[in-house]
Tab-separated table of C-alpha atoms and ligand atoms in Angstrom:
chain	number	residue	atom	x	y	z
A	1	MET	CA	51.514	-28.375	-73.447
A	2	LYS	CA	51.078	-24.727	-72.473
A	3	VAL	CA	47.886	-23.202	-73.830
A	4	PHE	CA	46.821	-19.562	-73.467
A	5	ILE	CA	43.207	-18.638	-74.236
A	6	THR	CA	41.863	-15.094	-74.498
A	7	GLY	CA	38.303	-14.718	-73.271
A	8	GLY	CA	38.427	-17.838	-71.148
A	9	THR	CA	35.937	-16.807	-68.482
A	10	THR	CA	32.738	-18.023	-70.200
A	11	GLY	CA	31.442	-19.856	-73.254
A	12	ILE	CA	33.734	-21.484	-75.801
A	13	GLY	CA	36.933	-20.186	-74.182
A	14	LEU	CA	35.999	-21.544	-70.772
A	15	GLU	CA	35.031	-24.914	-72.220
A	16	LEU	CA	38.340	-25.123	-74.098
A	17	ALA	CA	40.188	-24.268	-70.881
A	18	ARG	CA	38.262	-26.930	-68.964
A	19	GLN	CA	39.034	-29.614	-71.565
A	20	TYR	CA	42.740	-28.770	-71.917
A	21	LEU	CA	43.064	-28.799	-68.105
A	22	ALA	CA	41.306	-32.150	-67.877
A	23	ASP	CA	43.901	-33.584	-70.268
A	24	GLY	CA	46.724	-32.371	-68.023
A	25	HIS	CA	47.865	-29.304	-69.943
A	26	VAL	CA	48.961	-26.000	-68.390
A	27	VAL	CA	46.314	-23.410	-69.213
A	28	GLY	CA	46.269	-19.624	-68.977
A	29	VAL	CA	43.205	-17.490	-69.595
A	30	CYS	CA	42.351	-13.819	-69.636
A	31	GLY	CA	39.125	-11.878	-69.404
A	32	ARG	CA	37.851	-8.556	-68.132
A	33	ASP	CA	36.026	-10.146	-65.212
A	34	LEU	CA	37.694	-13.139	-63.578
A	35	THR	CA	34.893	-13.511	-61.012
A	36	LYS	CA	32.988	-15.292	-63.797
A	37	LEU	CA	35.414	-18.217	-63.621
A	38	PRO	CA	33.927	-21.303	-61.940
A	39	GLN	CA	35.315	-21.752	-58.422
A	40	GLU	CA	36.645	-25.245	-59.100
A	41	LEU	CA	38.862	-23.986	-61.948
A	42	LYS	CA	40.218	-20.847	-60.296
A	43	ASP	CA	43.201	-22.549	-58.637
A	44	LYS	CA	44.006	-24.741	-61.618
A	45	LEU	CA	44.232	-21.961	-64.198
A	46	LYS	CA	46.700	-19.143	-64.505
A	47	SER	CA	44.378	-16.192	-65.005
A	48	TYR	CA	44.875	-12.573	-65.993
A	49	GLN	CA	42.277	-9.846	-65.617
A	50	LEU	CA	42.528	-7.559	-68.628
A	51	SER	CA	40.891	-6.435	-71.822
A	52	VAL	CA	42.368	-7.755	-75.074
A	53	THR	CA	42.050	-4.211	-76.388
A	54	ASP	CA	44.792	-3.226	-73.929
A	55	LYS	CA	47.845	-4.263	-75.948
A	56	LYS	CA	50.379	-3.695	-73.168
A	57	SER	CA	48.499	-5.709	-70.533
A	58	LEU	CA	47.869	-8.569	-72.936
A	59	ASP	CA	51.524	-8.610	-73.959
A	60	GLU	CA	52.628	-8.705	-70.310
A	61	ALA	CA	50.218	-11.571	-69.596
A	62	ILE	CA	51.311	-13.684	-72.568
A	63	SER	CA	55.004	-12.972	-71.839
A	64	ASP	CA	54.491	-14.016	-68.229
A	65	PHE	CA	52.563	-17.179	-69.082
A	66	GLY	CA	54.971	-18.118	-71.874
A	67	ARG	CA	58.126	-17.424	-69.873
A	68	ASP	CA	59.290	-21.038	-70.169
A	69	GLY	CA	57.581	-21.875	-73.472
A	70	LEU	CA	54.271	-21.495	-75.228
A	71	ASP	CA	52.630	-24.113	-77.419
A	72	ILE	CA	49.169	-22.797	-78.339
A	73	VAL	CA	47.542	-19.363	-78.186
A	74	ILE	CA	43.813	-19.278	-78.855
A	75	ALA	CA	42.543	-15.768	-79.619
A	76	ASN	CA	38.945	-16.401	-78.683
A	77	ALA	CA	37.747	-13.213	-76.951
A	78	GLY	CA	35.077	-11.539	-78.986
A	79	ARG	CA	31.835	-9.658	-78.845
A	80	SER	CA	28.952	-8.782	-81.105
A	81	VAL	CA	26.646	-5.821	-81.399
A	82	GLY	CA	23.824	-8.040	-80.236
A	83	VAL	CA	20.980	-6.411	-82.116
A	84	LYS	CA	19.710	-6.635	-85.639
A	85	GLU	CA	19.746	-3.026	-86.557
A	86	LYS	CA	21.398	-0.455	-88.767
A	87	MET	CA	24.699	0.992	-87.597
A	88	ALA	CA	22.811	3.112	-85.077
A	89	ASP	CA	25.441	2.866	-82.398
A	90	TRP	CA	28.800	3.492	-84.020
A	91	SER	CA	30.669	3.338	-80.714
A	92	LYS	CA	29.543	-0.286	-80.268
A	93	ALA	CA	30.669	-1.032	-83.803
A	94	TYR	CA	34.147	0.389	-83.133
A	95	ASP	CA	34.329	-1.671	-79.962
A	96	VAL	CA	33.460	-4.833	-81.896
A	97	MET	CA	36.257	-4.141	-84.379
A	98	ASP	CA	38.659	-3.281	-81.584
A	99	THR	CA	37.979	-6.469	-79.599
A	100	ASN	CA	37.509	-8.916	-82.457
A	101	VAL	CA	40.266	-7.717	-84.795
A	102	TYR	CA	42.899	-5.918	-82.718
A	103	GLY	CA	42.350	-8.362	-79.838
A	104	VAL	CA	43.436	-11.191	-82.143
A	105	MET	CA	46.336	-9.239	-83.649
A	106	TYR	CA	47.701	-8.190	-80.251
A	107	ALA	CA	47.531	-11.781	-78.999
A	108	PHE	CA	49.303	-13.110	-82.091
A	109	GLU	CA	51.970	-10.415	-81.989
A	110	SER	CA	52.812	-11.225	-78.375
A	111	ALA	CA	52.730	-14.980	-78.967
A	112	LEU	CA	54.944	-14.698	-82.029
A	113	LYS	CA	57.712	-13.030	-80.031
A	114	ILE	CA	57.997	-16.268	-78.069
A	115	MET	CA	57.118	-18.712	-80.830
A	116	THR	CA	59.540	-17.344	-83.423
A	117	SER	CA	62.412	-17.589	-80.960
A	118	GLN	CA	61.518	-21.147	-79.932
A	119	LYS	CA	60.798	-21.991	-83.606
A	120	SER	CA	57.518	-23.698	-82.819
A	121	GLY	CA	53.975	-22.892	-81.809
A	122	HIS	CA	50.368	-22.814	-82.900
A	123	LEU	CA	48.223	-19.701	-83.315
A	124	VAL	CA	44.455	-20.163	-83.314
A	125	ALA	CA	41.723	-17.584	-83.844
A	126	ILE	CA	38.023	-18.083	-83.223
A	127	SER	CA	36.453	-16.349	-86.182
A	128	SER	CA	32.890	-17.088	-87.372
A	129	VAL	CA	30.855	-18.172	-90.374
A	130	ALA	CA	29.429	-14.637	-90.092
A	131	GLY	CA	32.622	-13.442	-91.787
A	132	PHE	CA	31.882	-15.182	-95.088
A	133	VAL	CA	29.138	-12.752	-96.106
A	134	GLY	CA	27.918	-9.346	-95.008
A	135	LEU	CA	25.008	-10.128	-92.713
A	136	ALA	CA	22.221	-7.630	-92.207
A	137	GLY	CA	22.368	-5.911	-88.833
A	138	ALA	CA	25.882	-7.164	-88.194
A	139	ALA	CA	28.143	-4.981	-90.321
A	140	SER	CA	30.912	-4.659	-87.756
A	141	TYR	CA	30.673	-8.289	-86.594
A	142	SER	CA	30.734	-9.731	-90.127
A	143	ALA	CA	33.538	-7.377	-91.142
A	144	SER	CA	35.566	-8.154	-88.023
A	145	LYS	CA	35.340	-11.904	-88.594
A	146	ALA	CA	36.134	-11.538	-92.312
A	147	ALA	CA	39.258	-9.626	-91.274
A	148	VAL	CA	40.272	-12.316	-88.781
A	149	THR	CA	39.789	-15.133	-91.290
A	150	THR	CA	41.839	-13.374	-93.967
A	151	PHE	CA	44.478	-12.294	-91.453
A	152	CYS	CA	44.928	-15.921	-90.366
A	153	GLU	CA	45.335	-17.073	-93.954
A	154	SER	CA	48.124	-14.557	-94.603
A	155	ILE	CA	49.847	-15.211	-91.297
A	156	SER	CA	49.814	-18.960	-91.929
A	157	LEU	CA	51.823	-18.362	-95.111
A	158	ASP	CA	54.160	-15.830	-93.506
A	159	TYR	CA	55.187	-18.007	-90.572
A	160	LYS	CA	55.328	-21.423	-92.232
A	161	SER	CA	59.125	-21.260	-92.399
A	162	ASP	CA	59.265	-20.584	-88.638
A	163	ASN	CA	57.460	-23.868	-87.944
A	164	ILE	CA	54.411	-22.005	-86.637
A	165	ASN	CA	50.968	-23.380	-87.426
A	166	VAL	CA	47.888	-21.207	-87.780
A	167	THR	CA	44.306	-22.423	-87.463
A	168	CYS	CA	41.234	-20.311	-88.123
A	169	ILE	CA	38.063	-21.667	-86.517
A	170	CYS	CA	34.723	-20.598	-87.988
A	171	PRO	CA	31.857	-21.882	-85.849
A	172	GLY	CA	28.169	-21.654	-86.551
A	173	PHE	CA	25.872	-21.265	-83.534
A	174	ILE	CA	27.281	-22.484	-80.209
A	175	ASP	CA	25.244	-22.473	-77.020
A	176	THR	CA	27.071	-19.950	-74.811
A	177	PRO	CA	26.035	-17.031	-72.574
A	178	LEU	CA	26.349	-14.881	-75.681
A	179	THR	CA	23.829	-16.819	-77.784
A	180	LYS	CA	21.540	-17.499	-74.800
A	181	GLN	CA	20.298	-13.927	-75.225
A	182	ASN	CA	19.184	-14.601	-78.799
A	183	ASN	CA	15.487	-14.650	-79.508
A	184	HIS	CA	15.708	-15.814	-83.106
A	185	PRO	CA	16.151	-19.270	-84.634
A	186	MET	CA	19.683	-20.645	-84.362
A	187	PRO	CA	19.960	-23.472	-86.873
A	188	PHE	CA	22.300	-26.369	-86.002
A	189	LEU	CA	22.933	-24.972	-82.495
A	190	MET	CA	25.628	-26.998	-80.741
A	191	SER	CA	26.646	-27.288	-77.083
A	192	ALA	CA	29.797	-25.462	-75.976
A	193	SER	CA	31.402	-28.720	-74.831
A	194	LYS	CA	30.854	-30.397	-78.198
A	195	GLY	CA	32.009	-27.247	-80.015
A	196	ALA	CA	35.175	-27.076	-77.903
A	197	ALA	CA	35.915	-30.755	-78.524
A	198	LEU	CA	35.625	-30.220	-82.283
A	199	ILE	CA	37.828	-27.128	-82.080
A	200	ARG	CA	40.488	-29.036	-80.144
A	201	ALA	CA	40.429	-31.850	-82.698
A	202	ALA	CA	40.879	-29.329	-85.537
A	203	ILE	CA	43.827	-27.756	-83.678
A	204	GLU	CA	45.364	-31.169	-83.119
A	205	ARG	CA	45.050	-31.937	-86.829
A	206	LYS	CA	46.664	-28.562	-87.575
A	207	LYS	CA	43.834	-27.587	-89.889
A	208	LEU	CA	44.294	-24.241	-91.612
A	209	ARG	CA	40.595	-23.468	-91.449
A	210	TYR	CA	37.812	-25.347	-89.734
A	211	ILE	CA	34.194	-24.447	-90.425
A	212	PHE	CA	31.502	-26.257	-88.473
A	213	PRO	CA	28.920	-27.686	-88.265
A	214	TRP	CA	29.079	-28.927	-91.849
A	215	GLN	CA	25.495	-27.836	-92.539
A	216	MET	CA	26.407	-24.246	-91.685
A	217	ASN	CA	29.564	-24.509	-93.772
A	218	PHE	CA	27.486	-25.642	-96.726
A	219	LEU	CA	24.894	-22.888	-96.217
A	220	MET	CA	27.447	-20.088	-95.886
A	221	MET	CA	29.523	-21.286	-98.846
A	222	PHE	CA	26.346	-21.310	-100.912
A	223	LEU	CA	25.480	-17.745	-99.854
A	224	ARG	CA	29.049	-16.667	-100.562
A	225	ILE	CA	29.167	-17.870	-104.156
A	226	LEU	CA	25.749	-16.530	-105.134
A	227	PRO	CA	25.634	-13.590	-107.530
A	228	ARG	CA	25.429	-10.647	-105.110
A	229	LYS	CA	22.097	-9.500	-106.540
A	230	VAL	CA	20.595	-12.901	-105.688
A	231	TYR	CA	22.155	-12.793	-102.221
A	232	TYR	CA	20.745	-9.319	-101.731
A	233	PHE	CA	17.285	-10.483	-102.745
A	234	ILE	CA	17.340	-13.536	-100.437
A	235	MET	CA	18.727	-11.710	-97.439
A	236	SER	CA	16.448	-8.698	-97.783
A	237	ASN	CA	13.592	-11.145	-97.347
A	238	GLN	CA	15.296	-13.396	-94.798
A	239	THR	CA	13.566	-14.836	-91.803
A	240	LEU	CA	16.751	-16.252	-90.311
A	241	ASN	CA	19.002	-13.928	-88.390
A	242	PHE	CA	22.640	-14.880	-87.958
A	243	THR	CA	23.712	-11.634	-86.398
A	244	LYS	CA	24.121	-12.498	-82.748
A	245	SER	CA	26.797	-15.165	-82.821
B	1	NAP	N1	28.642	-18.641	-79.625
B	1	NAP	C1	28.578	-18.666	-80.943
B	1	NAP	O1	27.572	-19.090	-81.529
B	1	NAP	C2	29.759	-18.215	-81.766
B	1	NAP	C3	29.722	-18.469	-83.144
B	1	NAP	C4	30.797	-18.053	-83.920
B	1	NAP	C5	31.875	-17.428	-83.344
B	1	NAP	N2	31.880	-17.178	-82.010
B	1	NAP	C6	33.038	-16.497	-81.436
B	1	NAP	O2	33.572	-17.286	-80.392
B	1	NAP	C7	34.220	-16.428	-79.445
B	1	NAP	C8	33.708	-16.750	-78.054
B	1	NAP	O3	32.319	-16.458	-78.012
B	1	NAP	P1	31.320	-17.094	-76.950
B	1	NAP	O4	30.107	-17.472	-77.674
B	1	NAP	O5	32.022	-18.092	-76.112
B	1	NAP	O6	30.946	-15.784	-76.136
B	1	NAP	P2	30.898	-15.480	-74.591
B	1	NAP	O7	30.322	-16.608	-73.833
B	1	NAP	O8	30.282	-14.128	-74.483
B	1	NAP	O9	32.450	-15.372	-74.196
B	1	NAP	C9	33.235	-14.322	-74.650
B	1	NAP	C10	34.531	-14.354	-73.857
B	1	NAP	O10	35.341	-13.269	-74.323
B	1	NAP	C11	35.694	-12.461	-73.220
B	1	NAP	N3	35.826	-11.086	-73.689
B	1	NAP	C12	34.943	-10.325	-74.377
B	1	NAP	N4	35.455	-9.113	-74.613
B	1	NAP	C13	36.703	-9.112	-74.059
B	1	NAP	C14	37.746	-8.172	-73.966
B	1	NAP	N5	37.628	-6.930	-74.486
B	1	NAP	N6	38.892	-8.520	-73.340
B	1	NAP	C15	39.035	-9.750	-72.786
B	1	NAP	N7	38.096	-10.704	-72.853
B	1	NAP	C16	36.938	-10.380	-73.474
B	1	NAP	C17	34.602	-12.660	-72.179
B	1	NAP	O11	35.124	-12.464	-70.882
B	1	NAP	P3	34.898	-11.151	-69.989
B	1	NAP	O12	33.474	-10.755	-70.123
B	1	NAP	O13	35.311	-11.624	-68.613
B	1	NAP	O14	35.842	-10.135	-70.537
B	1	NAP	C18	34.319	-14.135	-72.369
B	1	NAP	O15	35.250	-14.914	-71.656
B	1	NAP	C19	33.951	-15.007	-79.910
B	1	NAP	O16	35.053	-14.522	-80.647
B	1	NAP	C20	32.733	-15.147	-80.815
B	1	NAP	O17	32.652	-14.127	-81.779
B	1	NAP	C21	30.845	-17.549	-81.207
């Protein structure tokens, strides 16, 4: 299989790349800084240095990688604001939306050019449980992931007749360079290798949406169905902070 992963230089994306390679697949990754790639993987991967916010560069990379076919595109690249605060820095918030939402859309648009003509393919986005509710201190991150999750649901309906599968992955806390900076409790934290293995299994099963771990799924679904006044009361007095995933 040919698998292209955005944001494959660290964390979940890198672990997915490592596992797909180990199983003998052809893997392409992109990231803004390819020097982060582990030395032992550099020769095995096809890598592209670019930002997913640069539509033209991403399109050229996916077209190049998918020249003779493309099976899976995983739109994984993402960022968060990283602090629990009001929307003090609006430029960071725009950047989060740009990377997390447009980065996924650009990747899907480019992949679909190939997949619709070959009448097969699988689009995957790494969203987050943070998109199920509006988390305090994470307005842009929560909103960006809500957009990705809903976008995936629509796209899965739109491209069903083209034999294209869509999977939206909504992880809880995964131990990556991103979450290593967190100084708050991270309930049900999971290793990146275990997270990637679960994500791959969900892709293989062609799940429409995969939320994990189950405890986080349960918690977020509970928060989502609460009357909003009750949610507001609980979260205004929260001790847990989910904002940095
Ligand atoms: N870790 C968690 O607990 C968790 C939970 C839920 C969802 N997620 C989501 O999972 C995805 C991966 O996160 P992670 O935890 O693995 O974070 P990470 O370790 O920080 O990795 C992020 C990856 O995205 C790349 N990236 C960021 N901005 C980019 C851009 N503009 N263009 C190209 N590549 C870019 C980074 O590479 P460069 O720096 O080289 O560009 C890196 O490879 C994100 O979408 C995140 O929101 C993570």
